[in-house]
Amino acid sequence: MTVSRQGQHFFIQMQGQPQVEIFSQGPRDFFANDVDAQISFEPDAQGKTPGLVLHQNGRDIRAPRMDEAEAHKVLDPINARIKNNLPMPGSERALRRCLQELAKGNPDYDRLSPGFAELVREKLPNTLQTLRPLGQLVSLKFTGVDTRGWDNYKAKFEHGSNEWGILLGPDGKIDGEWFTIP
């Protein structure tokens, strides 16, 4: 996420998404009108701001402050993958394993980032209700990298197909997934 200021206006921008203006609701707390998100800038003991917390979809995601050189180390490989339309190493294997575990109704939460594992636990009954009628996975085909850096796949099952997106963290754990409802 990039945080910027233009005059008296503050903006946030997530990778591959449009810039969104944020508005103050206190000295360190902001909200967005365009998306359901709040941001808190957390001060350290010296009163400096070493990072922020994004409050969205019932989750709190901490993000340390980075200078431009650090940000390039993170973003340049993502942008190269997007430009060259190359999947993250291991994303197909991770998604295939996750789909097989979901078919059994037993995700391996240790392969998920803590925040995503919490979300999967919460949504598991609805996810299983949606996916079980599709049957077993037949094939998985990489379809591209979206503007946010997520790998997208077409999944074919015994009784239908749908689209999936997956994001792996630097540790190889799944940080997020999405799927279309067939």
XYZ file of C-alpha atoms in Angstrom, residues 2 13 17 55 63 70 72 84 141 150 154 180:
12
model
C 1.225 3.445 -0.875
C -3.326 2.867 -3.161
C -5.957 -0.757 -7.646
C -8.849 -2.489 9.234
C 2.133 -2.895 7.489
C 12.657 -1.096 0.367
C 11.100 -1.365 -4.819
C 5.734 -11.150 -18.001
C -4.891 -24.110 -15.802
C -2.523 -12.568 -7.805
C -9.358 -21.956 -14.321
C -16.134 -17.413 -8.591
